[in-house]
Coordinates of C-alpha atoms and ligand atoms in Angstrom, one line a residue:
M287 CA -33.6 -35.1 60.2
N288 CA -34.6 -31.6 59.3
K289 CA -37.4 -30.1 61.4
K290 CA -40.7 -29.5 59.5
I291 CA -41.4 -25.9 59.0
K292 CA -44.4 -23.9 57.8
A293 CA -43.5 -20.6 56.1
K294 CA -45.4 -17.6 57.4
L295 CA -45.7 -13.9 56.7
F296 CA -44.3 -11.7 59.5
I297 CA -45.4 -8.1 60.0
F298 CA -42.8 -6.0 61.8
T299 CA -44.1 -2.6 62.9
G300 CA -43.0 0.1 65.3
P301 CA -42.6 3.9 65.3
S302 CA -39.8 5.5 63.3
G303 CA -36.6 5.7 65.4
V304 CA -37.5 2.7 67.6
G305 CA -34.6 0.7 66.2
K306 CA -36.3 -1.7 63.8
G307 CA -33.5 -1.7 61.3
T308 CA -30.8 -2.5 63.9
I309 CA -32.9 -5.4 65.3
L310 CA -33.5 -6.8 61.8
N311 CA -29.8 -6.6 60.8
D312 CA -28.8 -8.7 63.8
F313 CA -31.8 -11.0 63.5
F314 CA -31.1 -11.9 59.8
K315 CA -27.4 -12.5 60.5
K316 CA -28.3 -14.8 63.4
I317 CA -31.1 -16.6 61.8
N318 CA -29.4 -17.3 58.5
D319 CA -26.1 -18.4 60.2
N320 CA -27.6 -21.2 62.3
N321 CA -30.9 -22.2 61.0
S322 CA -32.3 -24.6 58.4
T323 CA -35.4 -22.4 58.6
K324 CA -35.6 -19.8 56.0
I325 CA -36.8 -16.2 56.2
T326 CA -36.3 -13.3 53.8
Y327 CA -36.9 -9.6 53.9
S328 CA -39.3 -8.0 51.5
I329 CA -37.7 -4.8 49.9
S330 CA -40.4 -2.2 49.6
Y331 CA -41.0 0.4 47.0
T332 CA -40.9 4.0 48.1
T333 CA -41.2 7.5 46.7
R334 CA -39.0 8.8 49.5
L335 CA -35.5 10.1 48.4
P336 CA -32.6 7.8 49.4
R337 CA -30.7 8.8 52.6
D338 CA -26.9 8.9 52.6
G339 CA -25.7 5.3 52.2
E340 CA -29.0 3.8 51.1
I341 CA -28.8 1.7 47.9
D342 CA -31.6 1.2 45.4
G343 CA -32.6 -2.5 45.4
V344 CA -31.0 -3.1 48.8
H345 CA -32.8 -0.8 51.2
Y346 CA -35.7 0.1 49.0
F347 CA -36.7 0.3 45.4
F348 CA -36.7 4.1 45.0
V349 CA -39.3 5.3 42.5
D350 CA -41.0 8.5 41.6
E351 CA -44.8 9.0 42.1
K352 CA -45.6 8.3 38.5
K353 CA -43.9 4.8 38.7
F354 CA -45.6 4.2 42.1
N355 CA -49.0 5.1 40.6
N356 CA -48.4 2.7 37.7
L357 CA -47.5 -0.1 40.2
I358 CA -50.8 0.6 42.0
K359 CA -52.7 0.5 38.7
N360 CA -51.0 -2.8 37.9
D361 CA -52.1 -4.3 41.2
A362 CA -48.4 -4.8 42.2
F363 CA -48.9 -4.2 45.9
L364 CA -50.0 -6.4 48.7
E365 CA -50.5 -3.1 50.5
Y366 CA -49.3 0.4 50.2
A367 CA -49.6 3.5 52.4
Q368 CA -48.7 7.2 52.6
Y369 CA -46.5 7.9 55.5
S370 CA -45.1 11.2 56.5
G371 CA -45.5 12.7 53.0
N372 CA -44.2 9.7 51.0
Y373 CA -45.6 6.5 49.6
Y374 CA -44.4 3.0 50.6
G375 CA -45.6 -0.3 49.2
T376 CA -45.0 -4.1 49.4
N377 CA -44.4 -6.2 46.3
K378 CA -47.2 -8.7 46.2
N379 CA -45.6 -11.2 43.8
F380 CA -42.4 -11.3 45.8
V381 CA -44.3 -12.3 48.9
Q382 CA -46.5 -14.8 47.2
N383 CA -43.6 -16.5 45.5
K384 CA -41.5 -16.9 48.6
I385 CA -44.4 -18.2 50.7
N386 CA -45.1 -20.7 47.9
D387 CA -41.5 -21.8 48.1
N388 CA -41.9 -22.3 51.9
I389 CA -39.8 -19.4 52.7
S390 CA -41.1 -17.0 55.4
V391 CA -41.2 -13.3 54.6
L392 CA -40.8 -10.4 56.9
L393 CA -42.4 -7.0 56.1
E394 CA -41.1 -4.0 57.9
I395 CA -44.0 -1.7 57.4
E396 CA -45.9 1.1 59.2
L397 CA -49.2 0.9 61.0
Q398 CA -51.7 1.5 58.1
G399 CA -50.0 -1.1 55.9
A400 CA -49.8 -3.5 58.8
L401 CA -53.5 -3.3 59.5
K402 CA -54.3 -3.9 55.8
V403 CA -52.1 -7.0 55.7
M404 CA -53.6 -8.4 58.9
K405 CA -57.0 -8.1 57.3
K406 CA -56.0 -9.7 54.0
C407 CA -53.8 -12.4 55.5
P408 CA -55.2 -13.4 58.9
D409 CA -52.4 -16.0 59.4
A410 CA -49.8 -13.3 59.3
V411 CA -47.8 -12.9 62.5
S412 CA -47.9 -9.4 63.7
I413 CA -45.1 -7.9 65.9
F414 CA -44.9 -4.4 67.3
I415 CA -41.6 -2.9 68.5
T416 CA -42.1 -0.4 71.2
P417 CA -39.6 2.1 72.8
P418 CA -39.0 2.1 76.6
S419 CA -40.7 5.6 76.6
F420 CA -41.8 8.3 74.2
E421 CA -39.0 10.6 75.4
E422 CA -36.4 7.8 74.5
L423 CA -38.0 7.5 71.1
E424 CA -37.7 11.2 70.4
K425 CA -34.0 11.0 71.5
R426 CA -33.3 8.1 69.2
L427 CA -35.0 9.8 66.3
R428 CA -33.1 13.0 66.8
N429 CA -29.7 11.2 67.3
R430 CA -30.0 9.6 63.9
H431 CA -29.6 13.0 62.2
T432 CA -31.3 11.6 59.1
E433 CA -34.4 13.9 59.1
T434 CA -35.2 17.6 59.1
E435 CA -37.0 19.1 62.2
E436 CA -40.2 19.1 60.2
A437 CA -39.9 15.4 59.3
I438 CA -39.0 14.5 62.9
L439 CA -42.2 16.2 64.2
K440 CA -44.3 14.4 61.6
R441 CA -42.8 11.1 62.6
L442 CA -43.4 11.8 66.3
E443 CA -47.1 12.5 65.5
C444 CA -47.3 9.2 63.6
A445 CA -45.6 7.5 66.5
K446 CA -48.4 8.6 68.9
I447 CA -51.0 7.0 66.6
E448 CA -48.9 3.8 66.1
L449 CA -48.4 3.4 69.8
S450 CA -52.1 3.7 70.5
N451 CA -52.7 0.7 68.2
I452 CA -50.3 -1.6 70.0
D453 CA -53.1 -3.9 71.2
K454 CA -53.9 -5.0 67.6
F455 CA -50.6 -6.9 67.4
K456 CA -50.1 -10.5 68.5
Y457 CA -46.6 -9.8 69.9
V458 CA -45.1 -6.7 71.5
I459 CA -41.3 -6.4 72.0
E460 CA -39.8 -3.6 73.9
N461 CA -36.5 -2.4 72.4
D462 CA -34.7 -1.6 75.6
S463 CA -31.7 -3.7 74.6
V464 CA -31.1 -4.8 71.0
D465 CA -29.7 -8.2 72.0
C466 CA -32.8 -8.9 74.1
A467 CA -35.1 -7.7 71.3
V468 CA -33.3 -9.9 68.8
S469 CA -33.6 -13.0 71.1
K470 CA -37.3 -12.4 71.6
L471 CA -37.8 -12.0 67.8
T472 CA -35.8 -15.2 67.2
E473 CA -37.9 -17.1 69.7
I474 CA -41.2 -15.9 68.2
F475 CA -40.0 -16.8 64.7
N476 CA -38.9 -20.3 65.7
R477 CA -42.1 -20.9 67.6
E478 CA -44.4 -19.7 64.8
V479 CA -42.8 -21.6 61.9
A480 CA -42.6 -24.9 63.8
D481 CA -45.2 -27.1 61.9
V482 CA -47.0 -28.9 64.7
Ligands
5GP527 P1 -38.4 5.2 56.5 O1 -38.7 6.4 55.6 O2 -37.9 5.6 57.9 O3 -37.4 4.2 55.8 O4 -39.7 4.4 56.7 C1 -40.8 5.1 57.2 C2 -41.9 4.0 57.6 O5 -42.4 3.4 56.5 C3 -41.3 3.0 58.5 O6 -42.2 2.8 59.6 C4 -41.3 1.7 57.7 O7 -41.5 0.6 58.5 C5 -42.5 2.0 56.8 N1 -42.4 1.2 55.5 C6 -41.3 0.8 54.8 N2 -41.7 0.0 53.8 C7 -43.1 0.0 53.8 C8 -44.1 -0.6 52.9 O8 -43.8 -1.3 52.0 N3 -45.4 -0.4 53.3 C9 -45.7 0.3 54.4 N4 -47.0 0.5 54.6 N5 -44.8 0.9 55.2 C10 -43.5 0.8 54.9

């Protein structure tokens, strides 16, 4: 007999460079391979330019500011925020439709957006990914070679604010080892969707 599940909204936040993308790649592979429980990833809209290898409609929906502003006017976002000079927003209809279909949704979003969603959706499960140390975070961010020096410094400034809000999150996972972080996330997910 299939276990009963209750779809939930998961908020996944952590400073840029902490390894959220790597954790999520492994998590989604693992969870979709061996689970009757369903969870999907919400693809955000952003005004940021694509990095090498990023695909429109896969990593983000890449739009210009005019299109982003139209989406705001049309109330298309569950939340949106400006982060490090660019806008990012969550597609409200996508999230609502999936939850209505009993499919959990994971939002990988920064702090301001996370706080807005927590307020609007008190049942959302908030998870913060933290680095082993600030020095390690800076090292990881620099080793990605995806940002200019100016962008790295902006992201490190944001990271300080994000790390000082850690106590607002229900769960905190330290990303010391990706495998351990994925196991902890899987455990949290399975526990939270179990309909008791
Ligand atoms: P990046 O430019 O590195 O892809 O993302 C920068 C930050 O924006 C990351 O912390 C990421 O989690 C966050 N982000 C991505 N999509 C959204 C969104 O839809 N809303 C908000 N508020 N933040 C987002």
